[in-house]
Coordinates of C-alpha atoms and ligand atoms in Angstrom, one line a residue:
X26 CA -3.0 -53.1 54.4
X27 CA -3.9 -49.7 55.0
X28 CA -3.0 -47.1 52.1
X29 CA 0.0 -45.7 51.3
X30 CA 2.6 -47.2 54.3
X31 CA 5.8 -47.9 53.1
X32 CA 7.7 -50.7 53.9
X33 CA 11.0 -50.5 54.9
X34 CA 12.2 -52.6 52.5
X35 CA 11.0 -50.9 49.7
X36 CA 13.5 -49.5 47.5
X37 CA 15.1 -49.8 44.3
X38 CA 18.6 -48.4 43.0
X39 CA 18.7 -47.2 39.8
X40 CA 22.4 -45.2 38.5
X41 CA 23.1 -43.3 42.1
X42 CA 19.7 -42.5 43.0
X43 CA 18.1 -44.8 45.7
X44 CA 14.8 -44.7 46.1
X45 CA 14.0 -44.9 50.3
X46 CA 11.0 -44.7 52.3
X47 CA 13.2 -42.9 55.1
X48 CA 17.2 -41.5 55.1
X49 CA 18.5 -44.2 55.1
X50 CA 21.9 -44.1 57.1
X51 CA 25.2 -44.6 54.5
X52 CA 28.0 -42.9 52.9
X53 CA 26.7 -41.4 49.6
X54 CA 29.3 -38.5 50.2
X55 CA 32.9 -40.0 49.7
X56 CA 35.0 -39.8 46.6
X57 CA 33.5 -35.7 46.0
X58 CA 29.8 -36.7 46.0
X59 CA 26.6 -34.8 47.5
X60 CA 23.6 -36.2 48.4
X61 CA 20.3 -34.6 48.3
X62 CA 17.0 -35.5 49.6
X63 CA 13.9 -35.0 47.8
X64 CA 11.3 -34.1 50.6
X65 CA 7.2 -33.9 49.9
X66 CA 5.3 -32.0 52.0
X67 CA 1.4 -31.9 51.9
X68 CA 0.0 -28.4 52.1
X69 CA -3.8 -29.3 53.1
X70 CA -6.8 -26.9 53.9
X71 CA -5.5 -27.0 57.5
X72 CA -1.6 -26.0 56.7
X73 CA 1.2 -27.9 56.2
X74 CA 0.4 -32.3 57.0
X75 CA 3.0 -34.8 56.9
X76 CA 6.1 -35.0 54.8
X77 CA 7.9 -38.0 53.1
X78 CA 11.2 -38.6 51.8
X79 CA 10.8 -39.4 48.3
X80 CA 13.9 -40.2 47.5
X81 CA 17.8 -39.4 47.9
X82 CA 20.1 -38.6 44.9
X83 CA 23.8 -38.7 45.1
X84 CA 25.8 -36.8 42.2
X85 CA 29.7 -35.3 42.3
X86 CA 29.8 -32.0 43.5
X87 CA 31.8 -30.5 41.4
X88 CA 31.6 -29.4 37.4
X89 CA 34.7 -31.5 36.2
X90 CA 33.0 -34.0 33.4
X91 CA 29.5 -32.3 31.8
X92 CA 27.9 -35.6 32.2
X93 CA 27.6 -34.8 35.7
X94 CA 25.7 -31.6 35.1
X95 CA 22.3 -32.2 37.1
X96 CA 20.4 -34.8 36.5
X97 CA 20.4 -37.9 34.9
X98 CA 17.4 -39.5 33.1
X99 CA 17.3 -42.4 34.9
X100 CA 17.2 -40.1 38.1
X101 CA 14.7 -37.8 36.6
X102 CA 12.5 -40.9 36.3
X103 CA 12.5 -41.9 39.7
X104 CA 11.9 -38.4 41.0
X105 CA 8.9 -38.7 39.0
X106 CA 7.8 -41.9 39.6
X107 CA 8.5 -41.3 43.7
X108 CA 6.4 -38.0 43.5
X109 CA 3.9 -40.0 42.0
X110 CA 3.6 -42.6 44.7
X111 CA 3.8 -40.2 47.5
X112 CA 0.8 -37.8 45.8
X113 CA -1.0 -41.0 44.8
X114 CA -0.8 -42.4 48.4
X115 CA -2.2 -39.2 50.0
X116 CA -4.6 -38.7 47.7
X117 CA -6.0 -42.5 48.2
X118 CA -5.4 -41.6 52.5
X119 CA -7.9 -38.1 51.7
X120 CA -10.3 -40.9 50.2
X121 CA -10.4 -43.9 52.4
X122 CA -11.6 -41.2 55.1
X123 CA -14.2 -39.9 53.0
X124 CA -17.9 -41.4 54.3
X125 CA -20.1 -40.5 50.9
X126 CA -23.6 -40.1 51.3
X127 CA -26.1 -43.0 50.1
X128 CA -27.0 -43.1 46.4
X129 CA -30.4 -44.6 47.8
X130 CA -31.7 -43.4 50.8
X131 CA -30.5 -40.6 53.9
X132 CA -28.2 -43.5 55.4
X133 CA -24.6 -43.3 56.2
X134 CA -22.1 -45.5 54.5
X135 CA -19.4 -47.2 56.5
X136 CA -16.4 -49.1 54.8
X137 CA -17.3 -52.4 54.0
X138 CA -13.6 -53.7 53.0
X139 CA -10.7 -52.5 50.8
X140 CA -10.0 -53.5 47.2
X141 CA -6.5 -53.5 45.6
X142 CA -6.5 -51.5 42.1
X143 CA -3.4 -51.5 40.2
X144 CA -3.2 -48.2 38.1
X145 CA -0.9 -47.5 35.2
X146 CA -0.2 -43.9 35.2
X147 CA 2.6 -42.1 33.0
X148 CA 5.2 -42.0 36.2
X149 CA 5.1 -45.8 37.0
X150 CA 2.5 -48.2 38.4
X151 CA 0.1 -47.2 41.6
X152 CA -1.6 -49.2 43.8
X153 CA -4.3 -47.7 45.4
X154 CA -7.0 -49.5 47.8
X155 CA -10.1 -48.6 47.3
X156 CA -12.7 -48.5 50.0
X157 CA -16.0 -50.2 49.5
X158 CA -18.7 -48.1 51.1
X159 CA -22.0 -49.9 52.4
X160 CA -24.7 -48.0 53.3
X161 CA -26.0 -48.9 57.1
X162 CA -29.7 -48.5 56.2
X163 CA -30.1 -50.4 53.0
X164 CA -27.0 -52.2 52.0
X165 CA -26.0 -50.2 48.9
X166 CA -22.9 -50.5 47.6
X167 CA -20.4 -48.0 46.0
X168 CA -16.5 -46.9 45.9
X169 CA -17.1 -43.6 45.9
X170 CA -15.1 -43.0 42.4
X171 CA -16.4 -41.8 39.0
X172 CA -14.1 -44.1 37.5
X173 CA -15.3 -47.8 36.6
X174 CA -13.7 -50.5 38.6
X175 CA -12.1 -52.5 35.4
X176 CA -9.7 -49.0 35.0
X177 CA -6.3 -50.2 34.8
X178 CA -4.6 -46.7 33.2
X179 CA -5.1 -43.2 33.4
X180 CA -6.3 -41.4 30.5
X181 CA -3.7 -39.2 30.4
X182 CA -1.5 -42.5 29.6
X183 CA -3.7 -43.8 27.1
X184 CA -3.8 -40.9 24.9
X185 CA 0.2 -40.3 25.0
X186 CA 0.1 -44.3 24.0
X187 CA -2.5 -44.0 21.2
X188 CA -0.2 -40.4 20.3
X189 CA 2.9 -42.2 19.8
X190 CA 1.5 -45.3 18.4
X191 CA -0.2 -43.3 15.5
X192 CA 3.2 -41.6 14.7
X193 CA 5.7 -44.4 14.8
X194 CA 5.6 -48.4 15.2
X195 CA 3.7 -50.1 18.0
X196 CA 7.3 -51.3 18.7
X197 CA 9.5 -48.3 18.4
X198 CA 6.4 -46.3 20.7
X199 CA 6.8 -48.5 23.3
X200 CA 10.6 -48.0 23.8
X201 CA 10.5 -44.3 23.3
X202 CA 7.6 -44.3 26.1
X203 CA 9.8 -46.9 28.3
X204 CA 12.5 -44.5 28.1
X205 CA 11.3 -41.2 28.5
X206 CA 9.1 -41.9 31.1
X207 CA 9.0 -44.4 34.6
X208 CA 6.1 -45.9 33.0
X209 CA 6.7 -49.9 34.3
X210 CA 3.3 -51.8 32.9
X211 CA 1.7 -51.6 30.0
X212 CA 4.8 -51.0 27.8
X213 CA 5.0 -53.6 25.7
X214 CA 3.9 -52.9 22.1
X215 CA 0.6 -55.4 21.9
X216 CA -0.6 -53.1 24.8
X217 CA 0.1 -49.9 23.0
X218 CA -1.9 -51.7 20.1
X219 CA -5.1 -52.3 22.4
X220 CA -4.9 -49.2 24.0
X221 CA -4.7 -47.5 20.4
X222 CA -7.7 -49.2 19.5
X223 CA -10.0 -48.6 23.0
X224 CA -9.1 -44.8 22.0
X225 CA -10.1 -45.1 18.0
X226 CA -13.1 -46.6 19.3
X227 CA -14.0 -43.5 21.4
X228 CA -13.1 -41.0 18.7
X229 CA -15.9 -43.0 16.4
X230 CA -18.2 -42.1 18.8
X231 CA -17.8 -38.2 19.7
X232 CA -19.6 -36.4 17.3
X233 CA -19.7 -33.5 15.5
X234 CA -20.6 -31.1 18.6
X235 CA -17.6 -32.1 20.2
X236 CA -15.3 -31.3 17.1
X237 CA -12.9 -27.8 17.5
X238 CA -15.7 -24.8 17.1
X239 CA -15.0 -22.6 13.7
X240 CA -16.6 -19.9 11.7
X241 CA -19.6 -20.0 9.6
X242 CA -16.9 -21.0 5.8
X243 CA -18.2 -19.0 2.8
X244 CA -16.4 -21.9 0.5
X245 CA -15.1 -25.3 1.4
X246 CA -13.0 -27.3 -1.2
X247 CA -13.4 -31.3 -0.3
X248 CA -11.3 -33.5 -1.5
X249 CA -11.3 -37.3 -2.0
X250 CA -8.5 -39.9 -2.8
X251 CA -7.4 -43.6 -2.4
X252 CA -4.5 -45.1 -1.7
X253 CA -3.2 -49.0 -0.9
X254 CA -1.6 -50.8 2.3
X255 CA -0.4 -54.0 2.5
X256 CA -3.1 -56.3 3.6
X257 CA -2.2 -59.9 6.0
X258 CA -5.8 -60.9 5.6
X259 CA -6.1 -64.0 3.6
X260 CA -6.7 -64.2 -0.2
X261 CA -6.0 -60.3 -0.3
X262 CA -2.5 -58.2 -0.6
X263 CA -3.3 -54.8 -0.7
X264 CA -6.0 -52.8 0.8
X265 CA -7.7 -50.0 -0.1
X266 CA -7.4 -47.0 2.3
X267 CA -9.9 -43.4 1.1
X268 CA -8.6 -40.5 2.7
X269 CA -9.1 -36.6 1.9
X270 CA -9.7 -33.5 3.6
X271 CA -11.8 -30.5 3.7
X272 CA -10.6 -27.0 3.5
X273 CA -11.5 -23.7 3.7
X274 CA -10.0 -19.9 2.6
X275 CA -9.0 -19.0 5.7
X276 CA -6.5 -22.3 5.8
X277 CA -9.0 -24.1 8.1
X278 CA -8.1 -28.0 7.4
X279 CA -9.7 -31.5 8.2
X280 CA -8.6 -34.6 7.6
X281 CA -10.3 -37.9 7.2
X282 CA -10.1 -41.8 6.1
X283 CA -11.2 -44.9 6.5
X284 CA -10.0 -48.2 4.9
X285 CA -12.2 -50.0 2.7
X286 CA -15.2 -52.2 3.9
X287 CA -14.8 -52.1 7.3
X288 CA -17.8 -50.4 9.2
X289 CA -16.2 -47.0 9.4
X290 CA -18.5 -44.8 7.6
X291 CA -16.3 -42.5 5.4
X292 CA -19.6 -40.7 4.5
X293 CA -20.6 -39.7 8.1
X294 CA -16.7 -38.7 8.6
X295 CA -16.5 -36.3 5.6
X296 CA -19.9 -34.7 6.8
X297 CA -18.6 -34.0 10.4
X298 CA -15.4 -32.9 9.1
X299 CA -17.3 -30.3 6.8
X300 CA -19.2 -29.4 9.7
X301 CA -16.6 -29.3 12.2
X302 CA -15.0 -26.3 9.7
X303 CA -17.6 -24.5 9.8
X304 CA -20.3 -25.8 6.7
X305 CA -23.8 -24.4 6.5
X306 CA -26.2 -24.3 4.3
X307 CA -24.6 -21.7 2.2
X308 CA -21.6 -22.7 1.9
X309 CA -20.4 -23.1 -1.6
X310 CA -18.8 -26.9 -1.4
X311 CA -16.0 -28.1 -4.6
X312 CA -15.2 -31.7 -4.7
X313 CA -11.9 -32.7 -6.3
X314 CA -11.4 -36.7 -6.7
X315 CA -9.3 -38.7 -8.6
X316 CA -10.8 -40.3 -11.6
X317 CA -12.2 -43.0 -9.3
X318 CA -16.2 -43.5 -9.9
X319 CA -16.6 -44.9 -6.6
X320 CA -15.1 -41.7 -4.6
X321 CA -17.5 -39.7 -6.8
X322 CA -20.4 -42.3 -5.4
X323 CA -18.8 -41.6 -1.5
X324 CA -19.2 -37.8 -1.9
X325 CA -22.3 -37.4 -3.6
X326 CA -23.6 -39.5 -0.6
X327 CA -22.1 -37.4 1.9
X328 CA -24.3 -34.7 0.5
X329 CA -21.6 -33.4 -1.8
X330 CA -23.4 -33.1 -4.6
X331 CA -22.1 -30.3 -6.6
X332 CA -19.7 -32.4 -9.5
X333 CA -16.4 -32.9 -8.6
X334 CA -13.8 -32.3 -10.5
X335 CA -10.8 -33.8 -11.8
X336 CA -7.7 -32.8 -9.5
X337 CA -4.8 -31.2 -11.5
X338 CA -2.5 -33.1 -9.6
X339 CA -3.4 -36.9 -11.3
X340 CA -3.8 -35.2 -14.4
X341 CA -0.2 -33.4 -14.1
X342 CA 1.7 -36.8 -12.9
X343 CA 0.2 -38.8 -15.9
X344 CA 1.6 -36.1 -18.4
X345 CA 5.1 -35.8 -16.4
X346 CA 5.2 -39.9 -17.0
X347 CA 4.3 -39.3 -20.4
X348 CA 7.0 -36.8 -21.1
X349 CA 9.4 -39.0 -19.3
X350 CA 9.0 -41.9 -21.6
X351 CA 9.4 -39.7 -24.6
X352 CA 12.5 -38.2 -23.1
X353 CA 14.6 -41.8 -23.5
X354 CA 13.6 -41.6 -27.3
X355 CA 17.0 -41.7 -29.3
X356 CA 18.0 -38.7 -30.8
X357 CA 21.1 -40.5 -32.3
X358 CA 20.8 -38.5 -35.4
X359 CA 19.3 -35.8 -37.1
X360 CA 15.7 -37.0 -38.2
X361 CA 15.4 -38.6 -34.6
X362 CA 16.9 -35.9 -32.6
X363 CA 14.3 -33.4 -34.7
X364 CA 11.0 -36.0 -34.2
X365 CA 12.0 -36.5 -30.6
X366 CA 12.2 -32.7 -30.0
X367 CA 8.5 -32.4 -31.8
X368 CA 7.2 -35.2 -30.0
X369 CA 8.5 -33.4 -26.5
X370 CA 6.9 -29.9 -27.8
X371 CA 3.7 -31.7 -28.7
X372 CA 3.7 -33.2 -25.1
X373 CA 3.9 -30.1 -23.6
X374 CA 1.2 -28.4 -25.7
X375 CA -0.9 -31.3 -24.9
X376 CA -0.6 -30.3 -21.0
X377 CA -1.6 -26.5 -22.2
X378 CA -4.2 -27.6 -23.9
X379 CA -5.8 -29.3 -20.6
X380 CA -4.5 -26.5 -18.3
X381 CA -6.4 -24.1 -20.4
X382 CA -9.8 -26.1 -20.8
X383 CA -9.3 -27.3 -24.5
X384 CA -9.2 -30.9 -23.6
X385 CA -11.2 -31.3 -26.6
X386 CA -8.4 -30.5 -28.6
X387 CA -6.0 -33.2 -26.9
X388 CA -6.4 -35.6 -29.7
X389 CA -5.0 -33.5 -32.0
X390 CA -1.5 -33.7 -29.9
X391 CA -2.0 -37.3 -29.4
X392 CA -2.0 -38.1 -32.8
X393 CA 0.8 -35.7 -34.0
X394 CA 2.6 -38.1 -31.3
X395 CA 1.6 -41.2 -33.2
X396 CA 2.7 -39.9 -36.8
X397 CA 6.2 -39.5 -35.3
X398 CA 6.1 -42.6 -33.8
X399 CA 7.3 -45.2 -36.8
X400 CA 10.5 -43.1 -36.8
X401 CA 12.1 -44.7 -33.3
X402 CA 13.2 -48.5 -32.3
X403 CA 10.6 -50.5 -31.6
X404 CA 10.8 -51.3 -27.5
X405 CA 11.0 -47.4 -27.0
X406 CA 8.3 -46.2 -29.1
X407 CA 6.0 -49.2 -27.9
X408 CA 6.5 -47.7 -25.0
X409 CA 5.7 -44.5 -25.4
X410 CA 2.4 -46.1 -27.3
X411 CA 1.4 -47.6 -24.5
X412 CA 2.0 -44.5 -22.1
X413 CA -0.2 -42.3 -24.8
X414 CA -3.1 -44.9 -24.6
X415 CA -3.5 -44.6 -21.3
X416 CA -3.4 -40.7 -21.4
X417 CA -5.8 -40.8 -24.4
X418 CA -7.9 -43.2 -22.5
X419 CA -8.1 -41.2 -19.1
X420 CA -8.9 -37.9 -21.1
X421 CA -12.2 -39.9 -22.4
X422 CA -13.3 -41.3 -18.9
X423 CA -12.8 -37.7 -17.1
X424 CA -14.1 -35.7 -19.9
X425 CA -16.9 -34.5 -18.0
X426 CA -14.7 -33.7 -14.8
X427 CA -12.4 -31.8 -17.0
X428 CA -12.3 -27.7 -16.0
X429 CA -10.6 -24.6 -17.0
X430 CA -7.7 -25.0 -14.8
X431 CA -5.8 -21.9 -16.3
X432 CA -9.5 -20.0 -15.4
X433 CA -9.3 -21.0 -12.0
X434 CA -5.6 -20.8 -11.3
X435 CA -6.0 -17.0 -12.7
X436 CA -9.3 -15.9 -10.3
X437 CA -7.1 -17.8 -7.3
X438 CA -8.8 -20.6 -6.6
X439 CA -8.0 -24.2 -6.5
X440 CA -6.7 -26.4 -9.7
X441 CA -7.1 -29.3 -7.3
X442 CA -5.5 -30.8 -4.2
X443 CA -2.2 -31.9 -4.7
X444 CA -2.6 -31.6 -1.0
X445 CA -4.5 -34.7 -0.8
X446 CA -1.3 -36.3 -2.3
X447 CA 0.1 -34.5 0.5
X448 CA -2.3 -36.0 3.2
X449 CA -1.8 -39.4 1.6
X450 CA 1.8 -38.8 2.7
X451 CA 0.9 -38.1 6.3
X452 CA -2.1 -39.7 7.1
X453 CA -1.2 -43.5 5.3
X454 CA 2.2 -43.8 4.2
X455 CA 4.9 -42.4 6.4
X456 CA 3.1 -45.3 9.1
X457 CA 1.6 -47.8 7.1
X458 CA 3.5 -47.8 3.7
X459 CA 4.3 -50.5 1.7
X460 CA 8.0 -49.1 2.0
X461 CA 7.7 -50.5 5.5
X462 CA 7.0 -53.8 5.0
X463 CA 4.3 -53.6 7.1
X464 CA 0.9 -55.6 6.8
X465 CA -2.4 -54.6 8.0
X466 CA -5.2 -56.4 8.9
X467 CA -8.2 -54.2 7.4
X468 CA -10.1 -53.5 11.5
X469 CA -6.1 -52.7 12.8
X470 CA -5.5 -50.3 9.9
X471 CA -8.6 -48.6 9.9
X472 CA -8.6 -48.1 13.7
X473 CA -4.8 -46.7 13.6
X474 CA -6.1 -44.1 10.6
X475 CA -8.2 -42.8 12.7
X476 CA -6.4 -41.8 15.6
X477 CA -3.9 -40.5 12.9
X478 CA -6.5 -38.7 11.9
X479 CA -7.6 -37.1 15.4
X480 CA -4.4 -36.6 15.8
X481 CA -3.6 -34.3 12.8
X482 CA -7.4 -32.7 13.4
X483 CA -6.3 -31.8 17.0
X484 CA -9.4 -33.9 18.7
X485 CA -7.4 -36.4 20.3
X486 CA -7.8 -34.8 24.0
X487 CA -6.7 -31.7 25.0
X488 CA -3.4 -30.9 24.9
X489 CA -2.7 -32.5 21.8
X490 CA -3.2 -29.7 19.1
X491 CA -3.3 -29.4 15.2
X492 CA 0.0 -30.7 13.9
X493 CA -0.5 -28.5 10.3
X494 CA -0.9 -25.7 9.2
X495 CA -1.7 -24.3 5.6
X496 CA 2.0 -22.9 5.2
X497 CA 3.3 -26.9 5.6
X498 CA 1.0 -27.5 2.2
X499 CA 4.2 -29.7 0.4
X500 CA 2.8 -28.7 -3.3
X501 CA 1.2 -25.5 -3.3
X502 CA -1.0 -25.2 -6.5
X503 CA 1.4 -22.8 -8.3
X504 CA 4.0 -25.5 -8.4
X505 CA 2.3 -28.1 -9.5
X506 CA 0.8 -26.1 -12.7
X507 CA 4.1 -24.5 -13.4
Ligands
ZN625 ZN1 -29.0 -46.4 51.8

């Protein structure tokens, strides 16, 4: 069947529009209604060609009820999805009339036959036949496209899939995308899920050259974190996710992650992101981790080798749980109410004391803590035992990560990156947290992160820019130290 004829029969209703390959002859006018007629005309190098009827709309012609006002979606769609077919068809007419040249040798091709391609485009499904070209003298064949014959979608539609998949549910995506748009294949959420991936797959491979261009950064603080998904592989319930980002002065930001053992190489991503904002070779670089040894191992092998340090932020959350605790001591009477209010002071000279680099000192608050102890019911103060321990014990482990964060804070620069709390947030749990009740396989999480990650880095195909900047920072430093 040659490209592009309509047949007559071809039309669907959908609210009052009717989609028509020609007027066709009926009353869409009684009972106050107009009718229009959406007509395409092809403006060619030679002046005007031919013209279709895309489609005829009928609404009331008046402004009585506002849900009459212009169009309705469900028209809008078909408009769309009618352009579409028309500019598809004459685009795939232009073609089939096209005689390429052979790859091979000085022949002329001539059309061999005509293949069906079904093509999923944002405005509805196309069918285009394809020529297939054979060249007179020696038989080559070709089709004349750049585009490789097992193309079933438009990249335009695969990134908008892969965008909405890596902000919302593979479910919820697909029914926005169904109902935005005349998109009628490839709506169902398994194939935004494959589609997400065939993109994550593509973003592994661009490299660095291709990231967004940036100045030469004087310092770049590089942050390193972990966080934990559901897992629905066997003999495992939660898995370990690393993200972080890289940052510079000027508010320039990366992000990054990969989950745990898959073949994602978090090491090769933190080294494009530094170069993609702008790293060379003297660049001052600051690491901030957690207390995790392993994130320290990850960064040194990036080439991160200056010591990182221990972010302000995990430091600050332990002693806000500690305080916590001791604020559900009784105070019932006097001697309690007086301990309790010593054992709060002491808490919060403890947290001066590590602000100010004098971590050396913190045992001196942690056993003032313990004298006061013996005065409080048991449950409670076993509590607060317990909670001091574990303060007492991370203080020992990070000693050597420990800074003057009052030093810092004062000459303006970074206490740590509460921000990669933040990018936890945005890059892992407002899609994949536990909250959710979602579970991951580790290859599905990990391919999802990184068109998440794209996404927020503004890499994932044009159009689709940076979704931060510096000013959306939830915890800026001063309010975490205050
Ligand atoms: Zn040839």
């Amino acid at each position: 069947m040659p490209v592009g004829r309509r047949r007559g029969g071809d039309r669907r209703e959908i609210g009052g529009a009717t989609a028509v390959g020609y007027i066709h002859a009926r009353s869409l006018t009684e009972g106050g209604y107009v009718a229009w007629v959406l007509r395409l005309v092809e403006i060619g190098a030679e002046g005007e060609g031919s013209c279709a009827d895309v489609v005829e709309i009928s609404r009331p012609d008046g402004l009585v009820d506002i849900a009459d006002l212009g169009l309705t979606l469900a028209e809008a769609k078909l408009v769309l999805a009618g352009v579409q077919r028309e500019i598809v068809a004459a685009q795939a007419r232009d073609h089939a009339v096209r005689r390429p040249g052979c790859r091979r040798c000085e022949g002329v091709c001539r059309v061999k036959d005509y293949r069906q391609h079904a093509i999923a485009t944002l405005f509805g499904q196309v069918a285009v036949w394809l020529p297939r070209f054979r060249c007179a003298g020696c038989g080559t064949t070709g089709t004349g496209v750049q585009w490789p014959p097992y193309a079933r979608s438009t990249p335009e539609l695969d990134r908008l899939r892969a965008q909405l998949s890596a902000l919302l549910t593979y479910r919820t995506a697909a029914a926005l995308l169904g109902q935005m748009f005349p998109v009628d294949a490839g709506q169902d959420p398994e194939t935004l899920r494959r589609h997400t991936f065939k993109i994550a797959k593509t973003l592994s491979m661009a490299s660095a050259a291709e990231a967004p261009v940036s100045v030469d950064a004087q310092a770049i603080v590089v942050s390193l974190d972990s966080t934990f998904i559901r897992s629905c592989e066997d003999g495992e319930r939660h898995l370990e996710v690393r993200i972080g980002n890289v940052e510079t002065e000027s508010g320039g930001r990366q992000v990054f992650g990969a989950v745990a053992k898959v073949n994602t190489d978090i090491g090769a991503l933190i080294r494009r992101a530094l170069d993609a904002i702008g790293r060379t070779g003297d660049t001052a670089l600051t690491a901030f981790t957690d207390g995790c040894p392993g994130l320290r191992r990850i960064l040194a092998d990036a080439g991160v080798t200056a010591p990182p340090m221990l972010d302000w932020f995990h430091i600050a959350m332990r002693l806000q749980h500690l305080k916590q605790v001791a604020g559900v001591l009784s105070d019932e009477d006097l001697a309690r109410g007086a301990a309790k209010a010593m054992i709060i002071t002491e808490v919060e000279r403890l947290r001066w004391r590590i602000w100010n680099g004098k971590a050396k000192d913190a045992q001196i608050s942690i056993d003032r803590i313990h004298a006061l102890l013996p005065s409080f019911e048991s449950e409670p103060a076993r509590k607060l035992r317990r909670a001091l321990d574990a303060v007492d014990r991370y203080l020992r482990s990070q000693s050597a990560h420990l800074v003057d964060y009052a030093e810092r804070h004062r000459a303006g620069q970074r206490v740590g990156t509460a921000l990669t709390e933040g990018t936890a947030n945005f890059l892992v749990n407002r899609r994949m947290a536990k909250a959710q009740q979602m579970r991951w396989t580790r290859r599905g999480a990990d391919l999802l992160l990184q068109v998440r990650c794209a996404l927020y880095n503004g890499t994932l195909g044009t159009g689709f820019g940076q979704k931060f900047l510096p000013t959306n920072d939830p915890h800026p430093p001063m309010a975490v130290a205050a």
